[in-house]
Short mmCIF file of C-alpha atoms in Angstrom, two decimals:
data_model
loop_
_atom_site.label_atom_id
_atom_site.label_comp_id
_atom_site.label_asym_id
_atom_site.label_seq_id
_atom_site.Cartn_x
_atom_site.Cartn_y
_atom_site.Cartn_z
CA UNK A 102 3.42 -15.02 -1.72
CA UNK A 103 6.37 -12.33 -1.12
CA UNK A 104 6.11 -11.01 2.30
CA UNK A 105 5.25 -7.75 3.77
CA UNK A 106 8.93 -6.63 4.55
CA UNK A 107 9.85 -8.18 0.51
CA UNK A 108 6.85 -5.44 -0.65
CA UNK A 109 7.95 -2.97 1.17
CA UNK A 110 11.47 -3.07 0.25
CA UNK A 111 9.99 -3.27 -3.88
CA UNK A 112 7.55 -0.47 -3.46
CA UNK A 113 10.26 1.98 -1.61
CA UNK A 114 12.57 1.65 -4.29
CA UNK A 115 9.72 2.39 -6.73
CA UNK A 116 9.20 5.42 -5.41
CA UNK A 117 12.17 6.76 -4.58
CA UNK A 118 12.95 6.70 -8.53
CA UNK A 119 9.21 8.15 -8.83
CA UNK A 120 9.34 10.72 -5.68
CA UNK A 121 12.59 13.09 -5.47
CA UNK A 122 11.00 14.34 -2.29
CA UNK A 123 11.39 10.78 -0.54
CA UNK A 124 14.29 9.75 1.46
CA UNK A 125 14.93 6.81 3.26
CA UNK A 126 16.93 5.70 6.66
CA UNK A 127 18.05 2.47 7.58
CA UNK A 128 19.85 0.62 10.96
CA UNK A 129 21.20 -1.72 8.22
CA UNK A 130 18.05 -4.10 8.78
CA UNK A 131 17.18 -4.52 5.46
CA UNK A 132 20.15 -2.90 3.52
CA UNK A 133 20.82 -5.64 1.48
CA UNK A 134 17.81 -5.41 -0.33
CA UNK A 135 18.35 -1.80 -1.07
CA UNK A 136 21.77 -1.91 -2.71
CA UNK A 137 20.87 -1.08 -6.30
CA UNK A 138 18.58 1.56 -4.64
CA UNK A 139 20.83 3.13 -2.74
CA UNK A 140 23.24 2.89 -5.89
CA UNK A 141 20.89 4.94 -7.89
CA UNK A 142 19.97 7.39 -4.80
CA UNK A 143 22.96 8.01 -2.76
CA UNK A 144 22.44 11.27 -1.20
CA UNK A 145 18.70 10.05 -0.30
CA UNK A 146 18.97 6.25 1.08
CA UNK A 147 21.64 6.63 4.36
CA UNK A 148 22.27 3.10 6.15
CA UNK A 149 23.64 5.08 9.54
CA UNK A 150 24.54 1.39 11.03
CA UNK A 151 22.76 0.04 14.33
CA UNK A 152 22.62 3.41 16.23
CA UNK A 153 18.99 3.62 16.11
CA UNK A 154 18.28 6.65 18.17
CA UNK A 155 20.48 8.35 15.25
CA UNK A 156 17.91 6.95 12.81
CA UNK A 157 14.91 8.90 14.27
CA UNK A 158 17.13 12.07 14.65
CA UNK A 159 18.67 11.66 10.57
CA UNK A 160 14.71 11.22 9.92
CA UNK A 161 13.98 14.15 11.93
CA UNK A 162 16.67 16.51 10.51
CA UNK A 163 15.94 15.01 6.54
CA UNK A 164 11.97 16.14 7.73
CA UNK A 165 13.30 19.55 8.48
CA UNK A 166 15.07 20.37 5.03
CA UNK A 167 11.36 19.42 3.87
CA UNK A 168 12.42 15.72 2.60
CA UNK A 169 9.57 13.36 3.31
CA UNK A 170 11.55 10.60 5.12
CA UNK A 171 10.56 6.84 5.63
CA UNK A 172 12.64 5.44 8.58
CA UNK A 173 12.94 1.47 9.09
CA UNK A 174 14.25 -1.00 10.98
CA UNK A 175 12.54 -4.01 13.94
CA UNK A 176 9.95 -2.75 15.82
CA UNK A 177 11.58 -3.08 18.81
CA UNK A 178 14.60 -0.98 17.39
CA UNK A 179 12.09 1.75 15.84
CA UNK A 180 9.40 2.09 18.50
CA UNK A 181 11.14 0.80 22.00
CA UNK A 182 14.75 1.84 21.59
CA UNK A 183 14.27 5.05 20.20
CA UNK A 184 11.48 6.44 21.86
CA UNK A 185 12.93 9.64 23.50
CA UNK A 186 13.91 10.79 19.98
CA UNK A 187 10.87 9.50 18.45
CA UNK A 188 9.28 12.26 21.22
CA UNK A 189 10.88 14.93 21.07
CA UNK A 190 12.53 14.64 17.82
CA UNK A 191 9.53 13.93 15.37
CA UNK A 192 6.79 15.32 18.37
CA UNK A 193 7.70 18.20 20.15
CA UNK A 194 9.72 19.35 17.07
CA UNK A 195 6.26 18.99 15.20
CA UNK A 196 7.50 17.04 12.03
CA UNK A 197 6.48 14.55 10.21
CA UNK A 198 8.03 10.45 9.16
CA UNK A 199 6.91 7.11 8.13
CA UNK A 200 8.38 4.44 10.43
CA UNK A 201 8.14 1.08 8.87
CA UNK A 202 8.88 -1.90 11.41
CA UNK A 203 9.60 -5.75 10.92
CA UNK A 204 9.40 -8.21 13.35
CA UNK A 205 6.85 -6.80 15.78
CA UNK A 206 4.90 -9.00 18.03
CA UNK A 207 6.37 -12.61 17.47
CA UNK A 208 7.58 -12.94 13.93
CA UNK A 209 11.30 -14.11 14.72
CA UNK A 210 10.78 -15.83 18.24
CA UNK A 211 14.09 -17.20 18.03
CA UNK A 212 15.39 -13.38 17.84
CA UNK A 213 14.09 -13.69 21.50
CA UNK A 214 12.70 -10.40 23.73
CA UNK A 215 15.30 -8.15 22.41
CA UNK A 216 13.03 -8.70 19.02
CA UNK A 217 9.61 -8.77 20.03
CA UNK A 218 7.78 -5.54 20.51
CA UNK A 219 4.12 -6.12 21.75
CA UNK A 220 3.64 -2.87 23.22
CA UNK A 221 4.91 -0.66 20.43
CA UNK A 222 1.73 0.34 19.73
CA UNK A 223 0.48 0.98 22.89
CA UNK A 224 4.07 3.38 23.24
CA UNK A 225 2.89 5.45 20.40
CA UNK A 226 -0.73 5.49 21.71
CA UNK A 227 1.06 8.39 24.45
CA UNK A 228 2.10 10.44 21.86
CA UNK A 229 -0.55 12.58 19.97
CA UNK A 230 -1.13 12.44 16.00
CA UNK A 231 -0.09 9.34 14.80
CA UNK A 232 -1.51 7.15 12.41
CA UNK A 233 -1.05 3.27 12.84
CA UNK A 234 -1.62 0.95 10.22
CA UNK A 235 -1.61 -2.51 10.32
CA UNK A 236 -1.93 -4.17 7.48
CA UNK A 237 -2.53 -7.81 7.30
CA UNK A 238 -1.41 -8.52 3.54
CA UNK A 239 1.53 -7.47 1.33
CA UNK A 240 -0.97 -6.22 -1.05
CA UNK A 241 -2.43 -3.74 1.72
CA UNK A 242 0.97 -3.16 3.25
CA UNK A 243 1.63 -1.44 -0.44
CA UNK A 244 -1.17 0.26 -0.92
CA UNK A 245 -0.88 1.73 2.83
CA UNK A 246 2.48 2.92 2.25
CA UNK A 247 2.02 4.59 -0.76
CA UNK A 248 -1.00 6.37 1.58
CA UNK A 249 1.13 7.36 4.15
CA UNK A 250 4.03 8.67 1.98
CA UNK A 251 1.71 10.79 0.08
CA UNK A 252 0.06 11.53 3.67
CA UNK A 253 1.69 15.47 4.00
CA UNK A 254 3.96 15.77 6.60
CA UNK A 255 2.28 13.94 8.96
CA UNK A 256 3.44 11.40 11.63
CA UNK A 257 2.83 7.74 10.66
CA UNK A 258 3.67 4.14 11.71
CA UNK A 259 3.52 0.99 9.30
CA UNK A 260 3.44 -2.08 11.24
CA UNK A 261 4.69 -5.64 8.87
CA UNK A 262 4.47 -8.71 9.96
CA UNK A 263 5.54 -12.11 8.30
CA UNK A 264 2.18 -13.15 9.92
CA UNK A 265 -0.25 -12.51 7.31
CA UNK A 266 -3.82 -13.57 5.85
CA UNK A 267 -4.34 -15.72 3.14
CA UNK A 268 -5.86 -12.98 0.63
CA UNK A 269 -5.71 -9.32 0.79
CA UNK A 270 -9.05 -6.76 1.92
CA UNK A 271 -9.16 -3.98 -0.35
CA UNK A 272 -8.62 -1.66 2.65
CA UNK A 273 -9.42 2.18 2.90
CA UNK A 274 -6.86 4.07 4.93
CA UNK A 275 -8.59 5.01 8.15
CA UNK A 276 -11.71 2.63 7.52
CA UNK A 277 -12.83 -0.21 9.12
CA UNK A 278 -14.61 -2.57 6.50
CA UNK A 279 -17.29 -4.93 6.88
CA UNK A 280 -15.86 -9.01 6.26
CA UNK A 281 -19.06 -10.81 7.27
CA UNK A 282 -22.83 -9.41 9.27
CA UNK A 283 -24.31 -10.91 12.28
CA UNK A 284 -27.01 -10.09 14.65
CA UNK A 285 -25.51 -11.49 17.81
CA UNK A 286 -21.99 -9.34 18.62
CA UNK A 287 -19.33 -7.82 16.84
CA UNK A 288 -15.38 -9.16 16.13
CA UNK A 289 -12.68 -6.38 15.06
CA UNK A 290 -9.98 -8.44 13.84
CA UNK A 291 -6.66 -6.07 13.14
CA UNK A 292 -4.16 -6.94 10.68
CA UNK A 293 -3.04 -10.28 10.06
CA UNK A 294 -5.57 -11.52 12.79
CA UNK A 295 -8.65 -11.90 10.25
CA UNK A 296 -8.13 -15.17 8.96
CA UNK A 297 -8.02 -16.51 12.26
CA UNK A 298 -11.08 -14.36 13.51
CA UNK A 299 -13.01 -15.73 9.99
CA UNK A 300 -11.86 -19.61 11.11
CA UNK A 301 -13.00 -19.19 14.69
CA UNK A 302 -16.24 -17.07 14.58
CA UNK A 303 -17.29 -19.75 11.02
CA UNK A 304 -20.42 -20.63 12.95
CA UNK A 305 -21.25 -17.68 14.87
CA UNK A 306 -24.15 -15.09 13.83
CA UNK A 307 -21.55 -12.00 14.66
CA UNK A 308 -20.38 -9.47 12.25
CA UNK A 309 -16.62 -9.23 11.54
CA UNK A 310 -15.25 -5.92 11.11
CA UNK A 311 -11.64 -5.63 9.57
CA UNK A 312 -8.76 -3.14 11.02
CA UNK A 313 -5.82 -2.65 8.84
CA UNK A 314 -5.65 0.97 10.27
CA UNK A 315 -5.67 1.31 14.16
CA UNK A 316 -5.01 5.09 14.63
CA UNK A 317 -7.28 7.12 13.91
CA UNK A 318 -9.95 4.29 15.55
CA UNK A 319 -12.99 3.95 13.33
CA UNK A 320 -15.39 4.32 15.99
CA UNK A 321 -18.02 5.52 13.15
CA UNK A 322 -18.18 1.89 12.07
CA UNK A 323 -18.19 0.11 15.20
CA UNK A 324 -21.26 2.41 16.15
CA UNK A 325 -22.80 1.20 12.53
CA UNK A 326 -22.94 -2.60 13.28
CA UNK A 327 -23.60 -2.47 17.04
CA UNK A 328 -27.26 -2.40 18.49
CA UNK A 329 -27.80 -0.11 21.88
CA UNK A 330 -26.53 -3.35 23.60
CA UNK A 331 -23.31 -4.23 22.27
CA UNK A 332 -21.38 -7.17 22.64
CA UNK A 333 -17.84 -6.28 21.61
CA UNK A 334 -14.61 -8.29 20.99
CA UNK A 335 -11.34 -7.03 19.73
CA UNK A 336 -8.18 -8.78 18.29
CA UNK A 337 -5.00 -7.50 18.30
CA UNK A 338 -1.77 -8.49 17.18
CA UNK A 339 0.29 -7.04 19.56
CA UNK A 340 -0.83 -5.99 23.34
CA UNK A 341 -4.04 -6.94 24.13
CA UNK A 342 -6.27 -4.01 24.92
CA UNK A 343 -4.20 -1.57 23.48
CA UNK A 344 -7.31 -0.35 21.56
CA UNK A 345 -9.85 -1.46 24.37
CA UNK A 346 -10.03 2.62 25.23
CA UNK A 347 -11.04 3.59 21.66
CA UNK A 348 -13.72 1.05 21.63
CA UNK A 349 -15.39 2.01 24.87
CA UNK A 350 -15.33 5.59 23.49
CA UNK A 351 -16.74 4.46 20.40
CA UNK A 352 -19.75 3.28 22.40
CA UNK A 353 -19.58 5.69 25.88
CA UNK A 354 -23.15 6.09 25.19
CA UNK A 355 -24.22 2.75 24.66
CA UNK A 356 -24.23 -0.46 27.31
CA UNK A 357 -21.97 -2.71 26.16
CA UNK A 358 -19.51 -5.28 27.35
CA UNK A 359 -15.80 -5.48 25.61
CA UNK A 360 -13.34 -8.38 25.39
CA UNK A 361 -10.01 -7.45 24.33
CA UNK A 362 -7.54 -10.48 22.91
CA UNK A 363 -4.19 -10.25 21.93
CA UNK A 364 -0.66 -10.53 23.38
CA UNK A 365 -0.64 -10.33 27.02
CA UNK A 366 2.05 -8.98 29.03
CA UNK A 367 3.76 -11.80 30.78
CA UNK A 368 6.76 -13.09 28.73
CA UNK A 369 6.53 -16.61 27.07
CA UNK A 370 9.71 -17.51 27.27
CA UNK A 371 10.34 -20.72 24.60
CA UNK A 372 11.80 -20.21 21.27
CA UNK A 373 9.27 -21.83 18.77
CA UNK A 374 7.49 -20.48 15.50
CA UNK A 375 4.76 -17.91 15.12
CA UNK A 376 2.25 -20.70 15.21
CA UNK A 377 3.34 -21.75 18.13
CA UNK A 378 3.22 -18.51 20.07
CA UNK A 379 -0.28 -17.97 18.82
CA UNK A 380 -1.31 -20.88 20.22
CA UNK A 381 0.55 -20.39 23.08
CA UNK A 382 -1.24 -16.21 23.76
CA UNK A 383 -4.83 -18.58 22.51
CA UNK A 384 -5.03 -16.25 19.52
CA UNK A 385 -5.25 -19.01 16.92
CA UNK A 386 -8.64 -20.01 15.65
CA UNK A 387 -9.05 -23.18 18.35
CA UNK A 388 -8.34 -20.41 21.15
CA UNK A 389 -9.98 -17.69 19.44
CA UNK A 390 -13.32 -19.95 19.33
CA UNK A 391 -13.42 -21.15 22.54
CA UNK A 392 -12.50 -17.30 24.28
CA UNK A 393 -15.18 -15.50 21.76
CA UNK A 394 -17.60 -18.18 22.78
CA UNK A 395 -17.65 -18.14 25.88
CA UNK A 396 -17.72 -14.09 25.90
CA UNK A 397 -20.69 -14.42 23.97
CA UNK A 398 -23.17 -16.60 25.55
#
């Protein structure tokens, strides 16, 4: 299976021969794989080197002339570095991008903390109007692209991962959809966290509801599955709770109780492999079982 970052850097180049509108800007992460792209689109594919606070602002300025611009690079280098121009010069300038990341959470451990970006989301989540999607297959990473390319003008972040599910969820942009029903509690499982979630929750009478787009929240559907008293737990990729707010507005009206899993703030250090560090934050399927377990009796 080609990865998320291999079908991103495919479908891009497909449409900027398709869309004359598009434009893309790179921090050279990735380049290489868009050199007979950028060969056929000169004046709209600019590589403007690692000076990634320059790559939000040539995004920002491309927006302005009306281009529909895709800006990409590591997480950490799109979301964290940048943020001031991400602000001011995408927000309070009131256009419109689609920043692509690799690498977020834990993909390239060896990279160490200068490449790992758990909180990007969270970061955007201070910033009004964006729309997060995290899509947990290279089949829905394409699909969500093309979505958010043909989205207007407006502001929107596609997180990729090399940490992915075994088989794509034919996804709706902005939907939550329904993996498995239960009577006994409810698992949101975002992005490439749903095989896991599926592995761990096997024997469980709980409904699993899939996330591959985090911003807008689907509250509607939580509120579909959940019974007045609501047993909640959500699973994250990246920093856990960073969606723990949307939930409990999803259900202010409700009792319920909320667990919130994912990548938690204090640093693990060691080098390792993606497996590794999910085991390690207890967001594999053995952790995942025991931690949703215990929530739920």
């Amino acid at each position: 299976m080609d990865t998320m970052r291999d079908r991103f850097i495919e479908t891009t180049a497909r449409l900027l021969d398709e869309d004359p509108r598009l434009a893309l800007v790179l921090a050279d992460i990735s380049a290489a794989g868009f050199k007979e792209a950028a060969e056929r689109h000169p004046d709209r594919l600019i590589n403007v080197g690692i000076r990634e606070q320059l790559l939000i602002g040539a995004a920002a300025g491309l927006a302005f002339t009306g281009m529909r611009p895709i800006a990409h690079t590591f997480a950490s280098f799109l979301v964290e570095r940048p943020f001031e121009q991400v602000k001011l010069d995408l927000g309070h300038q009131g256009v419109g991008a689609v920043l692509v990341s690799a690498a977020g959470s834990y993909d390239w451990p060896a990279g160490g903390r200068t490449h790992m970006a758990p909180g990007d989301v969270a970061l955007l989540d201070t910033l009004p109007d964006w729309t997060v999607h995290v899509p947990g297959h290279p089949d829905e990473a394409e699909r969500l692209l093309r979505h958010a390319v043909a989205d207007g003008d407006r502001k929107v972040y596609v997180r990729l991962s090399v940490h992915a599910n075994e088989s794509a969820v034919p996804v709706e942009p902005g939907r939550f959809t329904v993996v498995r029903r239960g009577t006994r509690g409810t698992v949101i499982a975002v992005g490439p966290m749903l095989d896991a979630v599926l592995a761990a929750t096997g024997n469980l009478d709980v409904t699993v509801l899939y996330a591959a787009t985090v911003r807008p929240f689907d509250g509607a559907a939580l509120r579909a599955v959940t019974e007045r008293d609501a047993d909640v737990v959500l699973v994250e990729p990246y920093l856990a709770g960073t969606s723990a707010n949307e939930a409990h507005e999803a259900l202010a009206d409700r009792p319920h109780r909320l667990l919130a899993l994912g990548v938690p703030r204090a640093e693990h250090r060691q080098y390792g492999s993606i497996p590794e560090h999910l085991a390690a934050y207890g967001l594999d399927a053995h952790g995942l079982r025991d931690r949703i377990g215990d929530f739920l009796k």
